[in-house]
Amino acid sequence: MDHPRRNFLQKLVASAAVVPLLSPYRALAQADRASTGSHQGKTLRVALMGLGSYAARVAEAMQSCKRAKVAGLISGTPSKLQEWGTKFGVPEKNRYDYENFDRIKNDPDIDAVYIITPNALHRDQAIRVAKAGKHVICEKPMAVNAKEGQDMVDACADAGVKLLVGYRMHFEPKTLEVIRMRKAGDFGSISFFQGLCGFRIGDPDQWRLNKALAGGGSLMDIGIYAINGARYMVGEDPVWVTAQQTKTDPVKFKEGVDETIQFQLGFPSGAVASCLSTYQMNHLDRFFMTGEQGFAELQPATGYGPIEGRTHKGELTQPHAMHQTIQMDEMAGILLDGNTPVVPVDGEEGLKDLKIIDAIYAACGTGRKQELRLG
């Protein structure tokens, strides 16, 4: 990374509010750890890249993991490397900055790097991690467009490492129960899905409202949950999309940064989806799906939890656990044991969502239906 971008990122990351590390998450983590007991098998040793608020949540959650641990840190802020290294027991030799992290190639204490930086940085950082011979875990969206996503998939394949995407909902118990019921035929033929995802975003100067770093606006941050959720709830990949964009505040949401997008998806079976992505409305976190024999509703559907839901058979009662704890333990099984998750979390899965995002933006720009070929 060149100096200007490194310095810019340092300022961005330094300005991000870090989740207090002596928080309820720590208490939950300790309770979870006490209840889960010991584990068998190798532990996945993960370096966290980008020490902002979400990385803090991941780091806290990993304290109760049975098969994954924080083993390295990568940041452009020396004070954070010191603070986090002390709190999470990461020795100084396993702390890196954005210029020297290629040296992880010779670090036997790190198996994988979890990239939790602004979207536009994912591609280059993932390629560097892959060239260093480490597995890549990347926050969603995997990149800012499908072309960059394909570059990441190719780089990891060329390096012989795996690429996973931080789809925490793919491991969430109530979500998996709805998927199990759908596969079992409990809902009959699926006809309709609705995904509502949004909130009123705050600080107008944050990187999520900077197209150069975010790649867009609400769709790249919160709308991807509806895109991905439509796919795993319906159980198919869409074949077309239409979309409409609304912008009420062009000062806050500048050119290329979407405020509100409505989009519709069509599936091979004939099922359809109607979704909303917004940075201008609160109380939007709901999935609803109906079929010829029943329905499922999750509300909240994608928040940090607990997820709540019901179907035509009654309330969903699966216990809540920290999503990132489950995610990282399951990803350890994928990377170390070759396990296959119920819903994929690999680079190809991330690439499909990027192709849909590209098509949604194209539909907003042209007003025309976009055909999708995700296979």
Tab-separated table of N, CA and C in Angstrom, residues 177-252:
chain	number	residue	atom	x	y	z
A	177	GLU	N	-32.499	-23.350	10.720
A	177	GLU	CA	-33.726	-24.121	10.903
A	177	GLU	C	-34.729	-23.828	9.789
A	178	VAL	N	-34.836	-22.559	9.385
A	178	VAL	CA	-35.729	-22.233	8.268
A	178	VAL	C	-35.242	-22.928	6.996
A	179	ILE	N	-33.945	-22.924	6.772
A	179	ILE	CA	-33.397	-23.597	5.587
A	179	ILE	C	-33.676	-25.092	5.647
A	180	ARG	N	-33.522	-25.693	6.832
A	180	ARG	CA	-33.813	-27.124	6.991
A	180	ARG	C	-35.276	-27.415	6.669
A	181	MET	N	-36.165	-26.577	7.180
A	181	MET	CA	-37.591	-26.778	6.925
A	181	MET	C	-37.912	-26.633	5.442
A	182	ARG	N	-37.299	-25.653	4.808
A	182	ARG	CA	-37.541	-25.479	3.371
A	182	ARG	C	-37.073	-26.691	2.578
A	183	LYS	N	-35.893	-27.199	2.918
A	183	LYS	CA	-35.377	-28.391	2.229
A	183	LYS	C	-36.255	-29.611	2.482
A	184	ALA	N	-36.861	-29.666	3.666
A	184	ALA	CA	-37.722	-30.796	4.013
A	184	ALA	C	-39.099	-30.684	3.375
A	185	GLY	N	-39.367	-29.574	2.716
A	185	GLY	CA	-40.641	-29.396	2.046
A	185	GLY	C	-41.742	-28.844	2.920
A	186	ASP	N	-41.396	-28.329	4.117
A	186	ASP	CA	-42.423	-27.859	5.048
A	186	ASP	C	-43.200	-26.661	4.525
A	187	PHE	N	-42.588	-25.873	3.661
A	187	PHE	CA	-43.271	-24.696	3.122
A	187	PHE	C	-43.909	-24.969	1.764
A	188	GLY	N	-43.655	-26.133	1.206
A	188	GLY	CA	-44.108	-26.405	-0.146
A	188	GLY	C	-43.306	-25.593	-1.147
A	189	SER	N	-43.848	-25.428	-2.317
A	189	SER	CA	-43.177	-24.644	-3.346
A	189	SER	C	-43.110	-23.174	-2.927
A	190	ILE	N	-41.897	-22.612	-2.921
A	190	ILE	CA	-41.714	-21.229	-2.501
A	190	ILE	C	-42.204	-20.292	-3.597
A	191	SER	N	-42.949	-19.259	-3.190
A	191	SER	CA	-43.483	-18.325	-4.184
A	191	SER	C	-42.957	-16.900	-4.014
A	192	PHE	N	-42.634	-16.508	-2.754
A	192	PHE	CA	-42.303	-15.092	-2.537
A	192	PHE	C	-41.366	-14.939	-1.346
A	193	PHE	N	-40.415	-14.001	-1.501
A	193	PHE	CA	-39.523	-13.617	-0.412
A	193	PHE	C	-39.486	-12.095	-0.330
A	194	GLN	N	-39.482	-11.587	0.892
A	194	GLN	CA	-39.300	-10.151	1.096
A	194	GLN	C	-38.133	-9.946	2.063
A	195	GLY	N	-37.212	-9.058	1.683
A	195	GLY	CA	-36.081	-8.722	2.551
A	195	GLY	C	-35.996	-7.226	2.742
A	196	LEU	N	-36.122	-6.780	3.978
A	196	LEU	CA	-36.052	-5.350	4.307
A	196	LEU	C	-34.823	-5.110	5.165
A	197	CYS	N	-33.891	-4.302	4.671
A	197	CYS	CA	-32.631	-4.070	5.371
A	197	CYS	C	-32.301	-2.579	5.354
A	198	GLY	N	-32.177	-1.971	6.528
A	198	GLY	CA	-31.839	-0.559	6.519
A	198	GLY	C	-31.759	0.056	7.896
A	199	PHE	N	-31.139	1.222	7.940
A	199	PHE	CA	-31.060	2.042	9.143
A	199	PHE	C	-30.654	3.447	8.714
A	200	ARG	N	-30.829	4.402	9.612
A	200	ARG	CA	-30.404	5.771	9.326
A	200	ARG	C	-28.935	5.891	9.693
A	201	ILE	N	-28.099	6.111	8.701
A	201	ILE	CA	-26.665	6.167	8.944
A	201	ILE	C	-26.288	7.514	9.551
A	202	GLY	N	-25.267	7.504	10.404
A	202	GLY	CA	-24.883	8.711	11.126
A	202	GLY	C	-23.817	9.540	10.432
A	203	ASP	N	-22.635	9.562	10.993
A	203	ASP	CA	-21.522	10.401	10.562
A	203	ASP	C	-21.401	10.489	9.036
A	204	PRO	N	-21.622	11.675	8.462
A	204	PRO	CA	-21.554	11.809	6.998
A	204	PRO	C	-20.145	11.693	6.443
A	205	ASP	N	-19.141	11.750	7.307
A	205	ASP	CA	-17.752	11.675	6.845
A	205	ASP	C	-17.155	10.275	6.943
A	206	GLN	N	-17.929	9.289	7.354
A	206	GLN	CA	-17.391	7.942	7.498
A	206	GLN	C	-17.117	7.306	6.140
A	207	TRP	N	-16.258	6.294	6.138
A	207	TRP	CA	-15.836	5.689	4.866
A	207	TRP	C	-16.990	5.019	4.133
A	208	ARG	N	-18.028	4.598	4.836
A	208	ARG	CA	-19.151	3.924	4.168
A	208	ARG	C	-19.922	4.852	3.235
A	209	LEU	N	-19.731	6.165	3.389
A	209	LEU	CA	-20.370	7.139	2.503
A	209	LEU	C	-19.367	7.743	1.528
A	210	ASN	N	-18.244	7.089	1.371
A	210	ASN	CA	-17.202	7.511	0.442
A	210	ASN	C	-17.115	6.457	-0.664
A	211	LYS	N	-17.560	6.807	-1.865
A	211	LYS	CA	-17.615	5.813	-2.936
A	211	LYS	C	-16.260	5.183	-3.225
A	212	ALA	N	-15.193	5.968	-3.119
A	212	ALA	CA	-13.865	5.438	-3.420
A	212	ALA	C	-13.470	4.309	-2.474
A	213	LEU	N	-14.002	4.330	-1.261
A	213	LEU	CA	-13.671	3.285	-0.288
A	213	LEU	C	-14.764	2.226	-0.163
A	214	ALA	N	-16.022	2.632	-0.297
A	214	ALA	CA	-17.130	1.711	-0.079
A	214	ALA	C	-17.606	1.040	-1.361
A	215	GLY	N	-17.394	1.710	-2.503
A	215	GLY	CA	-17.873	1.149	-3.762
A	215	GLY	C	-19.319	1.454	-4.057
A	216	GLY	N	-19.997	2.131	-3.144
A	216	GLY	CA	-21.408	2.460	-3.311
A	216	GLY	C	-21.938	3.001	-2.010
A	217	GLY	N	-23.175	2.645	-1.676
A	217	GLY	CA	-23.782	3.117	-0.443
A	217	GLY	C	-24.427	1.993	0.324
A	218	SER	N	-25.728	2.142	0.596
A	218	SER	CA	-26.422	1.176	1.450
A	218	SER	C	-26.381	-0.243	0.894
A	219	LEU	N	-26.436	-0.381	-0.417
A	219	LEU	CA	-26.470	-1.719	-1.012
A	219	LEU	C	-25.212	-2.505	-0.674
A	220	MET	N	-24.061	-1.826	-0.628
A	220	MET	CA	-22.795	-2.492	-0.358
A	220	MET	C	-22.640	-2.859	1.114
A	221	ASP	N	-23.435	-2.250	1.974
A	221	ASP	CA	-23.290	-2.454	3.409
A	221	ASP	C	-24.409	-3.307	3.971
A	222	ILE	N	-25.637	-2.828	3.857
A	222	ILE	CA	-26.772	-3.505	4.468
A	222	ILE	C	-27.614	-4.269	3.447
A	223	GLY	N	-27.669	-3.764	2.206
A	223	GLY	CA	-28.489	-4.410	1.187
A	223	GLY	C	-28.007	-5.794	0.801
A	224	ILE	N	-26.709	-6.049	0.969
A	224	ILE	CA	-26.184	-7.363	0.613
A	224	ILE	C	-26.812	-8.465	1.456
A	225	TYR	N	-27.307	-8.121	2.650
A	225	TYR	CA	-27.984	-9.119	3.479
A	225	TYR	C	-29.258	-9.609	2.802
A	226	ALA	N	-29.997	-8.692	2.184
A	226	ALA	CA	-31.221	-9.087	1.486
A	226	ALA	C	-30.899	-9.882	0.230
A	227	ILE	N	-29.852	-9.490	-0.473
A	227	ILE	CA	-29.438	-10.230	-1.668
A	227	ILE	C	-29.072	-11.660	-1.304
A	228	ASN	N	-28.185	-11.783	-0.341
A	228	ASN	CA	-27.724	-13.100	0.071
A	228	ASN	C	-28.849	-13.890	0.739
A	229	GLY	N	-29.649	-13.194	1.565
A	229	GLY	CA	-30.748	-13.856	2.246
A	229	GLY	C	-31.791	-14.399	1.291
A	230	ALA	N	-32.090	-13.661	0.239
A	230	ALA	CA	-33.044	-14.160	-0.755
A	230	ALA	C	-32.566	-15.482	-1.331
A	231	ARG	N	-31.276	-15.578	-1.559
A	231	ARG	CA	-30.726	-16.790	-2.163
A	231	ARG	C	-30.781	-17.982	-1.219
A	232	TYR	N	-30.370	-17.787	0.059
A	232	TYR	CA	-30.367	-18.953	0.942
A	232	TYR	C	-31.754	-19.287	1.486
A	233	MET	N	-32.653	-18.301	1.552
A	233	MET	CA	-34.011	-18.610	2.002
A	233	MET	C	-34.802	-19.333	0.912
A	234	VAL	N	-34.756	-18.804	-0.307
A	234	VAL	CA	-35.483	-19.433	-1.418
A	234	VAL	C	-34.795	-20.727	-1.852
A	235	GLY	N	-33.481	-20.758	-1.742
A	235	GLY	CA	-32.744	-21.957	-2.127
A	235	GLY	C	-32.403	-22.026	-3.595
A	236	GLU	N	-32.411	-20.879	-4.252
A	236	GLU	CA	-32.072	-20.814	-5.676
A	236	GLU	C	-31.255	-19.554	-5.933
A	237	ASP	N	-30.607	-19.516	-7.085
A	237	ASP	CA	-29.953	-18.299	-7.545
A	237	ASP	C	-30.874	-17.583	-8.529
A	238	PRO	N	-31.017	-16.281	-8.411
A	238	PRO	CA	-31.919	-15.544	-9.301
A	238	PRO	C	-31.408	-15.494	-10.730
A	239	VAL	N	-32.336	-15.296	-11.661
A	239	VAL	CA	-31.982	-15.240	-13.083
A	239	VAL	C	-32.247	-13.865	-13.685
A	240	TRP	N	-32.931	-12.987	-12.938
A	240	TRP	CA	-33.091	-11.614	-13.402
A	240	TRP	C	-33.268	-10.681	-12.208
A	241	VAL	N	-33.020	-9.399	-12.444
A	241	VAL	CA	-33.216	-8.395	-11.416
A	241	VAL	C	-33.702	-7.094	-12.046
A	242	THR	N	-34.592	-6.411	-11.341
A	242	THR	CA	-34.968	-5.040	-11.675
A	242	THR	C	-34.738	-4.199	-10.418
A	243	ALA	N	-34.555	-2.897	-10.575
A	243	ALA	CA	-34.241	-2.072	-9.409
A	243	ALA	C	-34.569	-0.612	-9.665
A	244	GLN	N	-34.862	0.101	-8.565
A	244	GLN	CA	-35.156	1.520	-8.622
A	244	GLN	C	-34.449	2.215	-7.455
A	245	GLN	N	-33.878	3.372	-7.713
A	245	GLN	CA	-33.153	4.100	-6.683
A	245	GLN	C	-33.894	5.371	-6.303
A	246	THR	N	-33.905	5.687	-5.009
A	246	THR	CA	-34.501	6.914	-4.490
A	246	THR	C	-33.458	7.641	-3.662
A	247	LYS	N	-33.325	8.938	-3.871
A	247	LYS	CA	-32.361	9.719	-3.087
A	247	LYS	C	-33.033	11.004	-2.620
A	248	THR	N	-33.155	11.156	-1.291
A	248	THR	CA	-33.795	12.341	-0.718
A	248	THR	C	-32.782	13.332	-0.163
A	249	ASP	N	-31.519	12.902	-0.004
A	249	ASP	CA	-30.494	13.768	0.569
A	249	ASP	C	-29.211	13.674	-0.267
A	250	PRO	N	-29.162	14.403	-1.388
A	250	PRO	CA	-27.995	14.324	-2.269
A	250	PRO	C	-26.738	14.945	-1.681
A	251	VAL	N	-26.860	15.683	-0.589
A	251	VAL	CA	-25.672	16.240	0.062
A	251	VAL	C	-24.953	15.151	0.848
A	252	LYS	N	-25.710	14.416	1.632
A	252	LYS	CA	-25.131	13.322	2.424
A	252	LYS	C	-24.765	12.142	1.542
